[in-house]
Each structure stands twice: as C-alpha cells, then as structure tokens.
XYZ file of C-alpha atoms in Angstrom:
598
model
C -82.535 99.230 42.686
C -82.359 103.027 41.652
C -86.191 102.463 40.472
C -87.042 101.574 44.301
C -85.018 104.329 45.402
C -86.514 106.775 43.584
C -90.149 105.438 43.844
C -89.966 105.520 47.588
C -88.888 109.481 47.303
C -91.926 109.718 45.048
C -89.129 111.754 43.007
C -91.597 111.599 39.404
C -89.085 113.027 37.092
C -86.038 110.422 38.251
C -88.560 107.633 37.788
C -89.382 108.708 34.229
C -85.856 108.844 33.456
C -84.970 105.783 35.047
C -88.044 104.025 33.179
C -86.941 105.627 29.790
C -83.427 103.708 30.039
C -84.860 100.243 30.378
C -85.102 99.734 34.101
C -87.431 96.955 35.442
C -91.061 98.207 36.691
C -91.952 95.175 38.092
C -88.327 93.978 40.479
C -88.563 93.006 43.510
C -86.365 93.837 46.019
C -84.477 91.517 48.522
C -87.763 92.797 51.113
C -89.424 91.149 47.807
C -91.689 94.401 47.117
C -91.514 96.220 43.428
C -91.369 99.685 42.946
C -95.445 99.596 41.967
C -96.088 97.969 45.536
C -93.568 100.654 47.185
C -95.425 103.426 45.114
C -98.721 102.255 46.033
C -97.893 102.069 49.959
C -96.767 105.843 49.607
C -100.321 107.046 47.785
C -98.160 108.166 44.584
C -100.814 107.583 42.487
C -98.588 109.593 39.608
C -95.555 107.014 39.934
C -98.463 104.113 40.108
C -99.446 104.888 36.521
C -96.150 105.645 35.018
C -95.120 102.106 36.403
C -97.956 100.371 35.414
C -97.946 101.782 31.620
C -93.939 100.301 31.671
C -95.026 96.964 32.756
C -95.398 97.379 36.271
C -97.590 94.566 37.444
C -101.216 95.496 38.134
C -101.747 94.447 41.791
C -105.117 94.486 43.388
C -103.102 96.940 45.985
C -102.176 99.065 43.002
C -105.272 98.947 41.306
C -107.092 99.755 44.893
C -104.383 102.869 45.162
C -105.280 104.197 41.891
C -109.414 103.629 42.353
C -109.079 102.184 39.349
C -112.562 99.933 39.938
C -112.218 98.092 36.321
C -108.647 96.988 37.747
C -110.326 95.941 40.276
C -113.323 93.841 39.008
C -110.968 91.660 36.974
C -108.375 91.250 39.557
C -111.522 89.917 41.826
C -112.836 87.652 38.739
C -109.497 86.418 37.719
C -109.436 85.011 41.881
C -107.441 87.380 43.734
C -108.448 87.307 47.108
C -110.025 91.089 48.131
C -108.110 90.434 51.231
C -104.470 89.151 49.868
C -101.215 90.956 52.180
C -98.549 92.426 51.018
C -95.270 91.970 52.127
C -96.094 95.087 55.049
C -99.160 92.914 55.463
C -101.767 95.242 54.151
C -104.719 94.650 51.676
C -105.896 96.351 48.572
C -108.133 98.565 51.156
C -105.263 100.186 53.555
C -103.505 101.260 49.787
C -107.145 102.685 48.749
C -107.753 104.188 52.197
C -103.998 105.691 52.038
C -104.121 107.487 48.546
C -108.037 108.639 49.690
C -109.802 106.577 46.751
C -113.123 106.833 48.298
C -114.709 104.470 45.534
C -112.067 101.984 45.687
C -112.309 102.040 49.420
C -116.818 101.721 48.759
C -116.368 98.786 45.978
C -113.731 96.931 48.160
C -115.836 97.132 51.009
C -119.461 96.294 49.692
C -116.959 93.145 47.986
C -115.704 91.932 51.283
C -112.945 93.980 52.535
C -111.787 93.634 56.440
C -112.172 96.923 57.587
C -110.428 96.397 60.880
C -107.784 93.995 59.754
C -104.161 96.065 60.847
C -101.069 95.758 58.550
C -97.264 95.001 60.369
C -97.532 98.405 62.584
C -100.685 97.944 63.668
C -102.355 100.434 61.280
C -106.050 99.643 59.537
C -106.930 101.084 56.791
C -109.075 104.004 59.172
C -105.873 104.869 60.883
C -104.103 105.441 57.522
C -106.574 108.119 56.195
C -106.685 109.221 59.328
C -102.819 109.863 59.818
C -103.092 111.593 56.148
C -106.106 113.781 56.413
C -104.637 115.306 60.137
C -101.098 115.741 58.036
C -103.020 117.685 55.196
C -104.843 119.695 58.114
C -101.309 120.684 59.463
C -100.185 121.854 56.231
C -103.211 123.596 55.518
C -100.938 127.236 55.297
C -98.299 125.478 53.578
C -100.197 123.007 50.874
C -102.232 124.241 47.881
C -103.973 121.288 47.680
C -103.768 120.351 51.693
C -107.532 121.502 51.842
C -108.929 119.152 49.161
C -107.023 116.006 50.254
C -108.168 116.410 53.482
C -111.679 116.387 53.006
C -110.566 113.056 50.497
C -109.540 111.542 53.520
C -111.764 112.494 55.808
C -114.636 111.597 53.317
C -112.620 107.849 53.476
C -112.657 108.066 57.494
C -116.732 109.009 57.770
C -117.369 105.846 55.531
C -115.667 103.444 57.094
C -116.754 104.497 60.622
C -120.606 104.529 59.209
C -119.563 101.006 58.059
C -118.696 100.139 61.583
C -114.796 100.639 61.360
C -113.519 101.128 65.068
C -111.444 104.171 65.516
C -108.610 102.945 68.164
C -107.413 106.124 68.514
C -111.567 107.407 69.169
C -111.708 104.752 72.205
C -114.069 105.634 75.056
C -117.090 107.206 72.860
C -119.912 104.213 72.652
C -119.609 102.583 69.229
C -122.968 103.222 68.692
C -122.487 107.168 68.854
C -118.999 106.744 66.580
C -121.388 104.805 63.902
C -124.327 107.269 64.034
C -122.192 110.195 64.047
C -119.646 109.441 61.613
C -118.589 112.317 60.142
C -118.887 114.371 63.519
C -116.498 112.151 64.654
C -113.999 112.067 61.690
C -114.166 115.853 61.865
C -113.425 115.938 65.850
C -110.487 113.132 65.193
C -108.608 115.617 63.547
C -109.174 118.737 65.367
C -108.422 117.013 68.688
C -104.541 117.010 68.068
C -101.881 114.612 67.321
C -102.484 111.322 68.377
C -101.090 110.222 71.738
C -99.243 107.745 70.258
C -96.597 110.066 69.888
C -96.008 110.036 73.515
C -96.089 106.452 74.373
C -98.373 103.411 73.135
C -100.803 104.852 75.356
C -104.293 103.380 74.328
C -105.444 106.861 74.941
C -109.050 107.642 74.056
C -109.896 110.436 71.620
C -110.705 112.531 75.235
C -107.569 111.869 76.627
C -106.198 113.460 73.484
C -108.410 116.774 73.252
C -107.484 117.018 77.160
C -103.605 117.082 76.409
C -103.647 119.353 73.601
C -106.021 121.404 75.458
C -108.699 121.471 72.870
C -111.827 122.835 75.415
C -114.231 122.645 73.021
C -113.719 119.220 71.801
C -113.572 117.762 74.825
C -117.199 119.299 75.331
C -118.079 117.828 72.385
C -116.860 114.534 73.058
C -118.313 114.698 76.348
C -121.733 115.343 74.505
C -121.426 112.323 72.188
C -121.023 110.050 75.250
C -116.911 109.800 76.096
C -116.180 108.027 78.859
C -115.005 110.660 81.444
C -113.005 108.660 83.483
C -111.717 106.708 81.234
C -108.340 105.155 82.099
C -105.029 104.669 78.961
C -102.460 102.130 79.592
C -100.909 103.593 82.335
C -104.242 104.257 84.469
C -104.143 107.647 83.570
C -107.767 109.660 83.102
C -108.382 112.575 80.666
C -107.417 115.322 83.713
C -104.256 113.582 83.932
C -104.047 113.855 80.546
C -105.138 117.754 80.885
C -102.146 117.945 83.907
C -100.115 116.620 81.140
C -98.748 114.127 83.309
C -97.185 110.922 81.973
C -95.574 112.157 78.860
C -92.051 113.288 80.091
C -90.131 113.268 76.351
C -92.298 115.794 75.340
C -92.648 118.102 78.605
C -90.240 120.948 76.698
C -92.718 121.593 74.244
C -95.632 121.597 76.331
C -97.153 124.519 77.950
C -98.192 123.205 81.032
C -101.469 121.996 82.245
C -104.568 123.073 80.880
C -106.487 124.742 83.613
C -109.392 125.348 81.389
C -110.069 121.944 80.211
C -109.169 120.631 83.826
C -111.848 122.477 85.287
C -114.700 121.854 82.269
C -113.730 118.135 83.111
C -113.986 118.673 87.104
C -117.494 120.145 86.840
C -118.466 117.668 84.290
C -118.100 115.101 87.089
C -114.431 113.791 86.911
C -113.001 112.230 89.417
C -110.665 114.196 90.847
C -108.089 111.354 92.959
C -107.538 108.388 90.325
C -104.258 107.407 90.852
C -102.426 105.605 87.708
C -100.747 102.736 88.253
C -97.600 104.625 89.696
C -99.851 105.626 92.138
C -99.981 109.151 91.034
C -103.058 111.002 91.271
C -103.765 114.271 88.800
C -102.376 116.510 92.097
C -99.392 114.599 91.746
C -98.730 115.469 88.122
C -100.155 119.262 88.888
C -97.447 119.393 92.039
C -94.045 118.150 89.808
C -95.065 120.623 87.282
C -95.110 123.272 89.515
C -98.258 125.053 88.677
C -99.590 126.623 91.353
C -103.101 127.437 89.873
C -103.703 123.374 88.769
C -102.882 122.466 91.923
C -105.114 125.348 93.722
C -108.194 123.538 91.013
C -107.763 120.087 92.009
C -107.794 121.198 95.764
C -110.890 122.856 95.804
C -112.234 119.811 94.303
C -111.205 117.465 96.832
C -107.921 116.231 95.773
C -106.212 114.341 98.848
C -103.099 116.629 99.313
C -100.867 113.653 101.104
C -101.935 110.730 98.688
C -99.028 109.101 98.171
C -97.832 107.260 94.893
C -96.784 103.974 94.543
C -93.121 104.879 96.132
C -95.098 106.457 98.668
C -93.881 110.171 97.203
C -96.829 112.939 97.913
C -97.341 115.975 95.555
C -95.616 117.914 98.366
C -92.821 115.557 98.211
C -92.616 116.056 94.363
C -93.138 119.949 94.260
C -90.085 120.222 97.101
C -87.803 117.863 94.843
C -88.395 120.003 91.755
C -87.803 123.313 93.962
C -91.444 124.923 93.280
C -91.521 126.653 95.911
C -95.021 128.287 95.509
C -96.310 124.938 95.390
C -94.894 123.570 97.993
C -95.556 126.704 100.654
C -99.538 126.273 98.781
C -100.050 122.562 99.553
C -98.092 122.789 103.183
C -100.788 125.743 104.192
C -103.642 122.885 102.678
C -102.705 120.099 105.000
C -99.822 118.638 103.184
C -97.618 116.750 105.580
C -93.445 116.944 105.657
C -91.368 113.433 105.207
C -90.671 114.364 108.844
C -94.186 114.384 109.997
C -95.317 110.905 108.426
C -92.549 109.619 109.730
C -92.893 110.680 113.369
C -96.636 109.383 112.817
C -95.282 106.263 111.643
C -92.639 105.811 114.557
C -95.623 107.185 116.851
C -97.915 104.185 115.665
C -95.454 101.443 117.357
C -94.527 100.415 120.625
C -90.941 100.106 121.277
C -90.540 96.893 120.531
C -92.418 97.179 117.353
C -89.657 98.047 114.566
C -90.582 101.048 112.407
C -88.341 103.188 109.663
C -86.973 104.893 112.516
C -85.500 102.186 114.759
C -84.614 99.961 112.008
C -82.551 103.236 110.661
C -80.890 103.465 113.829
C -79.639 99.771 113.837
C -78.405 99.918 110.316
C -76.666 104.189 110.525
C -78.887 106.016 109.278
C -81.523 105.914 106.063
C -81.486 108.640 103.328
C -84.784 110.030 104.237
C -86.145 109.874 100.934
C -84.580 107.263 98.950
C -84.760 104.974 102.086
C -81.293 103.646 101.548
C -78.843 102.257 104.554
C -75.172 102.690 104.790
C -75.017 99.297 103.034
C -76.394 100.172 99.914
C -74.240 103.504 100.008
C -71.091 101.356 100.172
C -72.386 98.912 97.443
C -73.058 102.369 95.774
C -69.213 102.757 95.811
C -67.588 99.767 95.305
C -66.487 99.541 98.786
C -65.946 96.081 99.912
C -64.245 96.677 102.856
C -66.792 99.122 104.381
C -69.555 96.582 103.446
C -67.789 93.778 105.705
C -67.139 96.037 108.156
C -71.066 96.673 108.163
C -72.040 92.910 107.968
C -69.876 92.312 111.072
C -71.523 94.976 112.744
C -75.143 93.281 112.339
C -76.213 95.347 109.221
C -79.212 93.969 107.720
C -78.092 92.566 104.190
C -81.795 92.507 102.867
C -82.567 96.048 103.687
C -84.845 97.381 101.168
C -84.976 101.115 99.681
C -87.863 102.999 98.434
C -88.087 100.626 95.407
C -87.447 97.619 97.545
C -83.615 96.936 96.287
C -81.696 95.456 98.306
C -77.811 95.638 98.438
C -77.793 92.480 96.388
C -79.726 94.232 93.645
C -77.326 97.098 93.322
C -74.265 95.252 93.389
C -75.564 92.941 90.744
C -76.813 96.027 88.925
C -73.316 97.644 88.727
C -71.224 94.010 88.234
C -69.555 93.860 91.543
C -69.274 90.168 91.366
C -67.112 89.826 94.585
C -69.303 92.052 96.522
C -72.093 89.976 94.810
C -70.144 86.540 96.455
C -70.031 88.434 99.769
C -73.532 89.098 100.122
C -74.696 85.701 98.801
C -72.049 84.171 101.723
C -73.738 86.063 104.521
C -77.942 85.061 103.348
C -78.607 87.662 100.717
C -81.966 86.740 99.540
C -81.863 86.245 95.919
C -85.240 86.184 94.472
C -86.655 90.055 95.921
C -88.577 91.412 93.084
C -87.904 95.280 92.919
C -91.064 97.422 93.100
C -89.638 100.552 90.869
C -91.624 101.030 87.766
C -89.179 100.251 85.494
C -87.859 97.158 87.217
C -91.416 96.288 88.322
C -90.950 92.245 89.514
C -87.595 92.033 88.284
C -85.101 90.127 90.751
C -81.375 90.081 90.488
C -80.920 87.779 87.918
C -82.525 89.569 85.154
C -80.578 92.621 85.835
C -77.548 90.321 85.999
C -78.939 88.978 82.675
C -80.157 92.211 80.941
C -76.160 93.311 81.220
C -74.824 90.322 80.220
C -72.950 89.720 83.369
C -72.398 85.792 82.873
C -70.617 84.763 85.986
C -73.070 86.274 88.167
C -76.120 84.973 86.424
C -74.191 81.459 87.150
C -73.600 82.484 91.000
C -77.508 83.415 91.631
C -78.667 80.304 89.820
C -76.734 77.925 92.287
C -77.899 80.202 94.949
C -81.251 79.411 94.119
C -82.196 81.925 92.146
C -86.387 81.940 90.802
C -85.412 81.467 86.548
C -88.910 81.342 86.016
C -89.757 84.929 87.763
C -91.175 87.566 85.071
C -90.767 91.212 85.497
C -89.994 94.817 83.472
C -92.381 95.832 81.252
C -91.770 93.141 79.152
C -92.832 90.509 81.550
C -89.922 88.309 80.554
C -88.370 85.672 82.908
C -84.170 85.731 82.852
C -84.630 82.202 80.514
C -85.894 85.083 77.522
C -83.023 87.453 78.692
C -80.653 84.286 78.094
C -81.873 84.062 74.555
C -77.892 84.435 72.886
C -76.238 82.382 75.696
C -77.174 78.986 75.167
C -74.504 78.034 77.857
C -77.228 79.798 80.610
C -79.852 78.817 78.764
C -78.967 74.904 79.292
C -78.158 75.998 83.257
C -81.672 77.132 83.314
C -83.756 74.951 82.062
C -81.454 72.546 84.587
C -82.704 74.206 87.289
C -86.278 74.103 86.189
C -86.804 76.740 83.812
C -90.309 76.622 81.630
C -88.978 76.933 78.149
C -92.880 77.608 77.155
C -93.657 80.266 79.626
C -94.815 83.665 77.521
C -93.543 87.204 77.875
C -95.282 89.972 77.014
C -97.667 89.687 74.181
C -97.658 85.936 74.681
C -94.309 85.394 72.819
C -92.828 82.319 74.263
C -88.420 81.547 73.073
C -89.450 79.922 70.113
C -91.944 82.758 69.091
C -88.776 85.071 68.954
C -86.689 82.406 67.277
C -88.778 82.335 64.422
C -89.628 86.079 64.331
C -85.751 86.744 63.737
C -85.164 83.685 61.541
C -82.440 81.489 63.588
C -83.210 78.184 62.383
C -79.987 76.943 64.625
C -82.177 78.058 67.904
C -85.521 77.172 66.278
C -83.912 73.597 66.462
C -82.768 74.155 69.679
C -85.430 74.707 71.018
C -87.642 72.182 69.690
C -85.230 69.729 70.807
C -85.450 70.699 74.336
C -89.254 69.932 74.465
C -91.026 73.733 73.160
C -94.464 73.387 71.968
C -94.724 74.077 68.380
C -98.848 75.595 68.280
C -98.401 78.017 71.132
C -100.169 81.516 70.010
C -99.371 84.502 71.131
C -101.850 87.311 71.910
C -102.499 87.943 68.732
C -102.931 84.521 67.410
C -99.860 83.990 65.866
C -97.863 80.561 66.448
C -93.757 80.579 65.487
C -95.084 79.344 62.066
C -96.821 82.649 61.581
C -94.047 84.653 62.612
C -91.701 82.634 60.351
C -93.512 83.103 57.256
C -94.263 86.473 57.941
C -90.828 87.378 58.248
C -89.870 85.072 55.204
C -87.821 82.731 56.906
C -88.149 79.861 54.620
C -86.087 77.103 56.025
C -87.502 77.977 59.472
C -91.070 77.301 58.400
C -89.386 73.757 56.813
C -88.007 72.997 60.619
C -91.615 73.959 62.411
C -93.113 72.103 59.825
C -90.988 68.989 59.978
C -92.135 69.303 64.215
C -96.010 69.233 63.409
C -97.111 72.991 63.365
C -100.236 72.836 62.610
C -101.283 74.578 59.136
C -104.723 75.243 59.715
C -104.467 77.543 62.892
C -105.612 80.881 62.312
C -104.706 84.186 64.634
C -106.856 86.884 65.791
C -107.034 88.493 62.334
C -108.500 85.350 60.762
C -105.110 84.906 58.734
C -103.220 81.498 58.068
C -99.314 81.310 57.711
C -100.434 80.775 54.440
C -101.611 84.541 53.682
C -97.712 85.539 54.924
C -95.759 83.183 53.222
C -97.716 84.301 50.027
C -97.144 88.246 50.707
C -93.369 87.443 51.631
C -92.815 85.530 48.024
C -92.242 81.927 49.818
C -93.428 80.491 46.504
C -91.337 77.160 46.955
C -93.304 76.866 50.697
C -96.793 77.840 49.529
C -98.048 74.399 48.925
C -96.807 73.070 52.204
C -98.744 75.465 53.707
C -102.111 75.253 52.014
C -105.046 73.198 53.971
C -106.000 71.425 51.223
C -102.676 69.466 50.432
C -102.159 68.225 54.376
C-alpha cells in the first residue's frame, strides 16, 4: 500500500497524512510485513511511534527498535519468544542493534538474545550497527547529528563484542583480544575503511581491509592486537595482496594503486612475501599488472621470485608486457625475469628428441599462439570454419590439443554452438569429459557449457558420447544435472545415464533444495518421485523444508511433508522450519510443523 511505500522512504510527513485519512497501520503486504515491521527494519524510530499510536501492532521487533524496555517486558511475559524472525529473518535484537538502542540491545541480551544469529543476507545484529555507525562516520561533514549516532552505534558494537559477538568482518585478530579490547576494536572497525565486501564475498579479515584502503596506522594497530599477518580471504589472497590491491578488478578505476607504505610496514613486520592465491598469483604478480614500478622494486628486495608463475603459468613479466608497462617490464627483465622465449627453449632443452615438448608438438599441429597456447585447430573452431578443421584432422592434427586453460577444440566449439563442428569432432575421438583449468570454468567439461547456454541438441550429443553428468565445476560446483534444472526432457536423459539427483552444489544445495527455495511444487514432486532424499541439509543446516517455509511456499511444505521431512531437524542457527513458516505468516501450516503435534 501507499502506507508501505511511504514508510520504507521514511517520508514522516506522507505517513502522517496517509494515517490521518484512515489507512491501515498494521497491513501486511503480499511479502506479509506491515508498515511498523518495514519501519522498524529501517531504524525510523519517528514512523515506529506514529504507527504504533494508530494501531500499528506492537512487535517485540518494534518495541526492540524503539528501546522501549516496558514493550519489551510484556511482550517476553505475554510468551513471545526473545528470538522470534521476521519475515527478513531477523530478531527483536538486529532491529535494536539497527536503530542503536543500546538498552534494548543490553535487556535483550542479558534475556537470551542470539547475538550471532544472521538474518536472510547474512547480517547479525553486530554487522548492522556496524554498517550504520561507518555510514554516520562518512557523513560526518555532511550530518548534524552523524557524530552522535555514531558513537550510538559504536557504543552497540563495543557491547556486543565484550559479550563475545564475533565480528566477521574483524576475522584474523584472536577472539580473545576482540573480547578484551572491545571498544579498541569497534573504533579500528570503522576507521579501517569500507568493508571488503564491496569487492567480492571475500572473507577478508579486518587487516586485509586496513591494507587495501591503505590505512598504515591501523594495520599497525591491528598487528599489535595480534592479526594474523598472513592471513589468507577466499581467494588465498594475504593482507600485501590486499595492499597491491590485487584481486578486486571492478573497483581498480577508483583505486590509487598499491600502497607502498603499508606494503613495506607489512614486509618488515614479517610477511611473507611469495604466497600465491589460488590463481597462482603471488603479490609481484598483482604489483607487475598494475604497473608500479616502485611495488614491484619492494617486493624484490624482499625476495619475491621474479619468474613464479600463476596458475596459467603467466609470470609478473608476462603480465607487465601484456599491459604495456614498460618500466616494469625493462625492471624485472634486468632482475632475472625470463622471456616466454627463454622458458620455452629451457623447456624444449629439457627433452630428448623423442621426448615431445611445446615445441615439437607445435610443429606437428602449425604452430601454437605463444601465449594463449592455442593450435590452428582451435583458431578454425574460433571461426566457424569447418572445412579448414577437416582439412586439419586429415592432416593428423591432434583433436584434444589443450590451450593455456586446457580447452580443447571440443570445448570451444561447444562454447560458441557449432553443433556440426561439435558432431565432427565427437566422429574423429574428441574426448568429452576434459575439465577446463581457467578460473572461471575451473572443472567444468563441455557439457555444462553446452548446458549453461541452453544448447539442447548438443547437451543430447555429449551425453550419448559418454559424457561425465555427474562432473561439478565453476564456482558454483554444480554438475550439468543442476544446469538442467528447467529442461526436464535432459533432466530424465541424465539421470538415465546415471546422474545422482542428490549430489550438492555449492553450499550443499542439492535439485530439490532449489526447488523448494523458488517454490515449484510441480518439480518439488518431480523430484521426489525420482528417488531425492527429503532431510538432506545444506551447509547451513537447512533441508528443502526450511527453504520452503522460509520462502512461504505453503503447498510446497504440504508436498515435503506428505514425503516424511522430518519436523524436528534444526540448521546451523538452531532454527526449525517452524521459526520460518511463523515469520512468513504460514498460519494454516504452523501446526503441522510444531514438534509437539507429530
């Protein structure tokens, strides 16, 4: 309604007016929250009260967002659980933490609150006072009040941390040294710099992100409370990558460059100067493709390996000659660094003659692109041209040459829908299950490319070729039987040819995980037909059941519920279907759900 509308603006004045002709404080929406609960997630503590006094109901969430602790002690008596979701799955603590109610935040604690429990986006209540005190400290210059609500918030953060709240985003320091030094560490949270989340889900310690933004002396501090120096984010990448400011590559326009300063506290504080990340690269790597000559000078004085090569065997002189720095590249050639010509001739040097190396195997097949390692084959495939490629195969071209990321001509026909060159290569023993090696494609084989882009008659042509359904790759870790999801036609052909309809992807989310997430009760069926096990969790705990209430889906909890799911299964969070189906409104579901009446 307009109410929602204008509560989720936080526009006070249209809310008045829209209260004032008769409209409903306490409606839910089709999401099934009211303007109070919509209100309360935003900390608009003003539109809270002007709801409540027109009949708004008085949630424990609301009552938690206003720190009104009277609220709160009868909500408590009258049996609401301290820890009851909303429909964003948050308790009555992430709405006190949010609006900076330090009281509410105290009383709901010292009553049982979970202090690490995370709402729907993966948010506790810490990271919520956290995300508004660093907003206040942005708009210090621009705010009147920025300088009070941040030290609201940051009171908030120091309490729960003394309580024993972990900071994700302060990963690395001992928990020990977060506890004892809580409000050190709230302060240091904030003056570090935005949270590396912004660049990817990085599971970047509170080091890594003082190293990126280049903040020397928090990184000092940090280093003084205990931080793990080495300490490696998602990607394998250590606190001097972090200070290369390597791995971020959406937000390389806006960033300086490395920070030489915090790369060499780091280095004399006993970093290790040749981690490589799981791309292989090392910090010289990241120094090289930026092109900064004075980085890379650092990191070479301290022993960086100047022909470590990455995991597509690139070196930083390789990089720094691709991006055309040419300082960098004439600085790590006069340090040792070796040409592509040069390894190659050592390669081709390490052989006898009837040993086959890049260089003889180039010469049977025309000759390789030097640095992308492709044949003549994969050029044609590269243009579509079929007569070339048999012209090749007759010839004695190698059909399973590999490039640099280990595709073969199968895999980039297949990649750009060629289906008769596709047929050609499977007639003369193109090997259909080689997993490609790039990052992005990491373990993927041809048919979940030939999935991912929906190209139907090939998927059916490297099935009866013998094609691996089960194989998991991308980041994802799916097999092509996931990627198949909205074809039931390949789906059936699959599991035919032996696909696992119970294998997990990544974050342990098997088919009928991600049938119930979205709702389809037709596939939810489907599946559960064809033999899928009802109880599987996921990493977090969650079984289909979960997901279905959490999403609302009523008539898919009936169907999982008419298979056996099991009820009484808890996830990671300690949290029943029950708690979802009761935050998403399933009233008619409810008693289905509860323990007690099974």
């Amino acid at each position: 309604t307009a109410l929602h509308h204008a509560a989720d603006r936080q526009d006070v004045s249209m809310v008045e007016t829209l209260l004032s002709h008769g409209a409903d404080a306490d409606r839910k929406s089709r999401e099934g929250r009211t303007p109070t609960s919509i209100a309360t997630a935003n900390g608009s503590e003003e539109i809270v009260r002007l709801l409540t006094n027109r009949g708004g109901r008085v949630t424990i969430h609301a009552a938690a967002g206003m720190g009104d602790l009277v609220a709160l002690e009868r909500l408590v008596k009258e049996g609401i659980d301290v820890n009851r979701l909303d429909v964003q799955g948050q308790t009555a603590l992430h709405a006190a933490a949010n609006a900076g109610q330090l009281e509410a935040v105290r009383w709901l604690v010292e009553h049982g609150a979970w202090m690490d429990l995370t709402d729907d986006k993966d948010a506790s209540a810490l990271s919520l006072a956290y995300r508004n005190a660093f907003e206040m400290h942005v708009n210090l210059s621009r705010q009147s009040n920025a300088a009070d609500l941040e030290r609201k918030y940051k009171a908030v953060m120091a309490y729960l941390i003394s309580r024993g709240a972990k900071p994700e985003f302060a990963y690395g320091i001992p928990q020990e040294q977060v506890q004892a030094h809580s409000k050190e560490v709230a302060d240091l949270l904030i003056e570090a710099g935005p949270d590396m989340g912004l660049c990817h889900d990085s599971q970047a310690t509170l080091l890594h992100r003082a190293a990126w933004w280049g903040k020397k002396k928090v990184v000092e501090d940090l280093i003084e409370l205990g931080a793990d120096i080495d300490a490696t984010d998602r990607v394998g990448g250590t606190p001097l990558h972090a200070a290369v400011q390597e791995g971020c590559t959406s937000y390389w326009d806006v960033i300086e460059g490395p920070r030489v300063d915090v790369m060499e506290l780091l280095l004399e504080r006993g970093a290790k100067v040749d981690v490589a990340n799981k791309h292989g690269r090392t910090p010289l790597h990241g120094a090289a493709n930026r092109g900064d000559a004075n980085a890379v000078n650092l990191l070479i004085e301290h022993g960086a390996n100047v022909n470590a090569g990455d995991a597509e065997n690139r070196t930083p002189l390789d990089l720094a000659t691709g991006r055309g720095h040419q300082e960098v590249v004439d600085l790590l050639v006069s340090k040792g660094a070796k040409t592509v010509e040069e390894r190659l001739g050592e390669e081709a040097g390490r052989h006898d003659e009837r040993t086959p190396t890049p260089v003889s195997h180039g010469e049977r097949n025309g000759t390789r692109n030097l640095v992308g390692r492709e044949t003549p084959l994969h050029q044609a495939v590269y243009k579509g041209d079929i007569e070339t490629i048999k012209s090749l195969i007759a010839q004695g071209a190698d059909v399973n040459a590999k490039d640099r990321n280990n595709e073969t001509p199968l895999g980039a026909a297949v990649y750009r829908g060629q289906k008769e060159i596709v047929a050609l290569l499977l007639s003369h023993g193109a090997e259909v299950n080689n997993a490609h090696t790039g990052s992005d494609l990491l373990g993927c084989i041809p048919l979940h490319i030939a999935m991912q882009f929906h190209y139907t008659e090939i998927a059916e042509m490297l099935i009866l070729a013998g094609s691996d359904v089960n194989a998991q790759g991308g980041y994802g870790r799916m097999t092509p039987l996931h990627l198949a999801f909205d074809n039931r036609a390949l789906f059936a052909l699959m599991l035919e040819h032996g696909g696992r309809i119970d294998v997990a992807a990544g974050g342990g989310m098997t088919c009928l995980h991600a049938a119930a997430m979205r709702g389809d009760e037709e596939w939810t069926r489907y599946l559960l037909d064809k033999g899928a096990s009802v109880n599987l969790q996921d990493n977090k705990g969650n079984t289909p059941l979960h997901w279905a209430a959490k999403g609302g889906h009523g008539k898919v909890c009936r169907v999982l519920l008419d298979h056996k799911a099991d009820i009484r299964i808890k996830n990671n969070k300690g949290l029943l279907p029950l708690h979802y189906a009761q935050a998403s409104g399933l009233d008619d579901i409810v008693v289905d759900l509860t323990p007690k009446s099974r």
